[in-house]
C-alpha cells in the first residue's frame, strides 16, 4: 500500500524537482555547518572543517562526565590557571592573538563555562566573562544558584 502511495506522489515532475531541491538545501546546510565550525590552536590560529570538528571533539571529550561540584571546581581552577598564565589578558582585550590563545586553552570546557555563567547571572544579561571573576571556592553555590534562579524565574509573571 505504501509503495503505491509513494509511486503516486513521485510520478509527478514537480515532486521530483522538489525532492532534488530539498537534497541541495540539505547538502548546502551540511557544508555550511561543517565549514563554520572553528577550532583555535594553541598559537592562536584557527582551523575549520572536518579537522576542526575532530580537534574540538577531542578537546571536549576531556571534560565529559557528570557535572558535579568537583567538576565545576576543576573548571574554575583551570580557568584561573589559564588567566594566570597570560598576565596581559583581561576580559574584552583588543589583542586578538592573546585572546585566541586563552580561548584555545578554554574551548574544551566551553559548554560548562556557559552553564556556569548562566548560573551566576540568574537570568539577567549574560556576562561571558563572569567566570573569570569566580574563584574555585564558589563552586559549591553552582546548583543552589541554578535552583534559586529557576524558581524565581518560573514564579515571576514574565
PDB file of N, CA, C and O in Angstrom, residues 4 11-12 14 28-29 37 47 52 57-58 84 95 98 101-102 108 118 120 123 145 148 150 156:
ATOM      1  N   UNK A   4       2.470   2.037  -3.395  1.00  0.00           N
ATOM      2  CA  UNK A   4       1.609   2.689  -4.387  1.00  0.00           C
ATOM      3  C   UNK A   4       1.391   4.163  -4.072  1.00  0.00           C
ATOM      4  O   UNK A   4       1.298   4.990  -4.971  1.00  0.00           O
ATOM      5  N   UNK A  11       5.335  10.281  -9.066  1.00  0.00           N
ATOM      6  CA  UNK A  11       5.127  10.183 -10.516  1.00  0.00           C
ATOM      7  C   UNK A  11       5.027  11.568 -11.147  1.00  0.00           C
ATOM      8  O   UNK A  11       5.219  11.720 -12.349  1.00  0.00           O
ATOM      9  N   UNK A  12       4.785  12.586 -10.333  1.00  0.00           N
ATOM     10  CA  UNK A  12       4.693  13.957 -10.844  1.00  0.00           C
ATOM     11  C   UNK A  12       6.078  14.584 -10.913  1.00  0.00           C
ATOM     12  O   UNK A  12       6.929  14.376 -10.046  1.00  0.00           O
ATOM     13  N   UNK A  14       6.845  17.741 -10.576  1.00  0.00           N
ATOM     14  CA  UNK A  14       7.052  18.759  -9.538  1.00  0.00           C
ATOM     15  C   UNK A  14       7.524  18.114  -8.235  1.00  0.00           C
ATOM     16  O   UNK A  14       8.334  18.700  -7.510  1.00  0.00           O
ATOM     17  N   UNK A  28      23.812  21.872   1.147  1.00  0.00           N
ATOM     18  CA  UNK A  28      24.323  23.212   1.425  1.00  0.00           C
ATOM     19  C   UNK A  28      24.402  23.462   2.926  1.00  0.00           C
ATOM     20  O   UNK A  28      25.410  23.990   3.418  1.00  0.00           O
ATOM     21  N   UNK A  29      23.360  23.083   3.659  1.00  0.00           N
ATOM     22  CA  UNK A  29      23.376  23.322   5.104  1.00  0.00           C
ATOM     23  C   UNK A  29      24.431  22.466   5.796  1.00  0.00           C
ATOM     24  O   UNK A  29      25.087  22.921   6.738  1.00  0.00           O
ATOM     25  N   UNK A  37      32.394  25.487  11.703  1.00  0.00           N
ATOM     26  CA  UNK A  37      32.970  25.018  12.956  1.00  0.00           C
ATOM     27  C   UNK A  37      34.428  25.448  13.025  1.00  0.00           C
ATOM     28  O   UNK A  37      35.200  25.169  12.124  1.00  0.00           O
ATOM     29  N   UNK A  47      41.416  26.822  12.660  1.00  0.00           N
ATOM     30  CA  UNK A  47      41.167  25.934  11.538  1.00  0.00           C
ATOM     31  C   UNK A  47      39.672  25.664  11.475  1.00  0.00           C
ATOM     32  O   UNK A  47      38.952  25.871  12.456  1.00  0.00           O
ATOM     33  N   UNK A  52      38.761  20.585  12.245  1.00  0.00           N
ATOM     34  CA  UNK A  52      38.328  21.363  13.399  1.00  0.00           C
ATOM     35  C   UNK A  52      37.320  20.581  14.235  1.00  0.00           C
ATOM     36  O   UNK A  52      37.374  20.608  15.469  1.00  0.00           O
ATOM     37  N   UNK A  57      36.171  17.920  19.145  1.00  0.00           N
ATOM     38  CA  UNK A  57      35.595  16.745  19.804  1.00  0.00           C
ATOM     39  C   UNK A  57      36.596  16.150  20.786  1.00  0.00           C
ATOM     40  O   UNK A  57      36.236  15.771  21.900  1.00  0.00           O
ATOM     41  N   UNK A  58      37.849  16.066  20.381  1.00  0.00           N
ATOM     42  CA  UNK A  58      38.890  15.537  21.266  1.00  0.00           C
ATOM     43  C   UNK A  58      39.092  16.442  22.476  1.00  0.00           C
ATOM     44  O   UNK A  58      39.249  15.967  23.600  1.00  0.00           O
ATOM     45  N   UNK A  84      46.147  33.148  34.889  1.00  0.00           N
ATOM     46  CA  UNK A  84      47.440  33.455  35.494  1.00  0.00           C
ATOM     47  C   UNK A  84      48.587  33.246  34.500  1.00  0.00           C
ATOM     48  O   UNK A  84      49.618  33.901  34.589  1.00  0.00           O
ATOM     49  N   UNK A  95      43.741  42.685  21.989  1.00  0.00           N
ATOM     50  CA  UNK A  95      44.831  41.878  21.435  1.00  0.00           C
ATOM     51  C   UNK A  95      44.265  40.512  21.037  1.00  0.00           C
ATOM     52  O   UNK A  95      44.017  39.648  21.869  1.00  0.00           O
ATOM     53  N   UNK A  98      46.466  37.138  21.884  1.00  0.00           N
ATOM     54  CA  UNK A  98      46.378  36.680  23.275  1.00  0.00           C
ATOM     55  C   UNK A  98      44.982  36.152  23.568  1.00  0.00           C
ATOM     56  O   UNK A  98      44.816  35.120  24.218  1.00  0.00           O
ATOM     57  N   UNK A 101      44.700  32.743  22.111  1.00  0.00           N
ATOM     58  CA  UNK A 101      45.485  31.766  22.855  1.00  0.00           C
ATOM     59  C   UNK A 101      44.770  31.356  24.141  1.00  0.00           C
ATOM     60  O   UNK A 101      44.754  30.180  24.501  1.00  0.00           O
ATOM     61  N   UNK A 102      44.163  32.313  24.817  1.00  0.00           N
ATOM     62  CA  UNK A 102      43.383  31.996  26.024  1.00  0.00           C
ATOM     63  C   UNK A 102      42.177  31.145  25.651  1.00  0.00           C
ATOM     64  O   UNK A 102      41.869  30.152  26.309  1.00  0.00           O
ATOM     65  N   UNK A 108      37.715  23.632  25.369  1.00  0.00           N
ATOM     66  CA  UNK A 108      37.296  22.282  25.711  1.00  0.00           C
ATOM     67  C   UNK A 108      36.137  22.266  26.698  1.00  0.00           C
ATOM     68  O   UNK A 108      35.288  21.386  26.655  1.00  0.00           O
ATOM     69  N   UNK A 118      25.683  31.293  33.143  1.00  0.00           N
ATOM     70  CA  UNK A 118      24.236  31.468  33.253  1.00  0.00           C
ATOM     71  C   UNK A 118      23.750  31.196  34.668  1.00  0.00           C
ATOM     72  O   UNK A 118      22.760  31.777  35.109  1.00  0.00           O
ATOM     73  N   UNK A 120      25.362  31.955  37.490  1.00  0.00           N
ATOM     74  CA  UNK A 120      25.675  33.085  38.354  1.00  0.00           C
ATOM     75  C   UNK A 120      25.073  34.401  37.846  1.00  0.00           C
ATOM     76  O   UNK A 120      25.087  35.386  38.549  1.00  0.00           O
ATOM     77  N   UNK A 123      19.458  34.584  35.096  1.00  0.00           N
ATOM     78  CA  UNK A 123      18.531  35.001  34.058  1.00  0.00           C
ATOM     79  C   UNK A 123      18.569  36.495  33.790  1.00  0.00           C
ATOM     80  O   UNK A 123      17.606  37.067  33.319  1.00  0.00           O
ATOM     81  N   UNK A 145      22.490  28.279  43.046  1.00  0.00           N
ATOM     82  CA  UNK A 145      22.147  29.417  42.177  1.00  0.00           C
ATOM     83  C   UNK A 145      21.206  28.992  41.057  1.00  0.00           C
ATOM     84  O   UNK A 145      20.261  29.710  40.731  1.00  0.00           O
ATOM     85  N   UNK A 148      17.676  28.406  42.634  1.00  0.00           N
ATOM     86  CA  UNK A 148      17.029  29.657  43.029  1.00  0.00           C
ATOM     87  C   UNK A 148      16.670  30.504  41.813  1.00  0.00           C
ATOM     88  O   UNK A 148      15.612  31.129  41.778  1.00  0.00           O
ATOM     89  N   UNK A 150      16.014  29.455  38.737  1.00  0.00           N
ATOM     90  CA  UNK A 150      14.873  28.848  38.043  1.00  0.00           C
ATOM     91  C   UNK A 150      13.579  29.060  38.809  1.00  0.00           C
ATOM     92  O   UNK A 150      12.529  29.353  38.223  1.00  0.00           O
ATOM     93  N   UNK A 156       7.880  34.224  38.582  1.00  0.00           N
ATOM     94  CA  UNK A 156       7.600  35.595  38.118  1.00  0.00           C
ATOM     95  C   UNK A 156       6.525  35.567  37.050  1.00  0.00           C
ATOM     96  O   UNK A 156       6.229  34.538  36.446  1.00  0.00           O
TER      97      UNK A 156
END
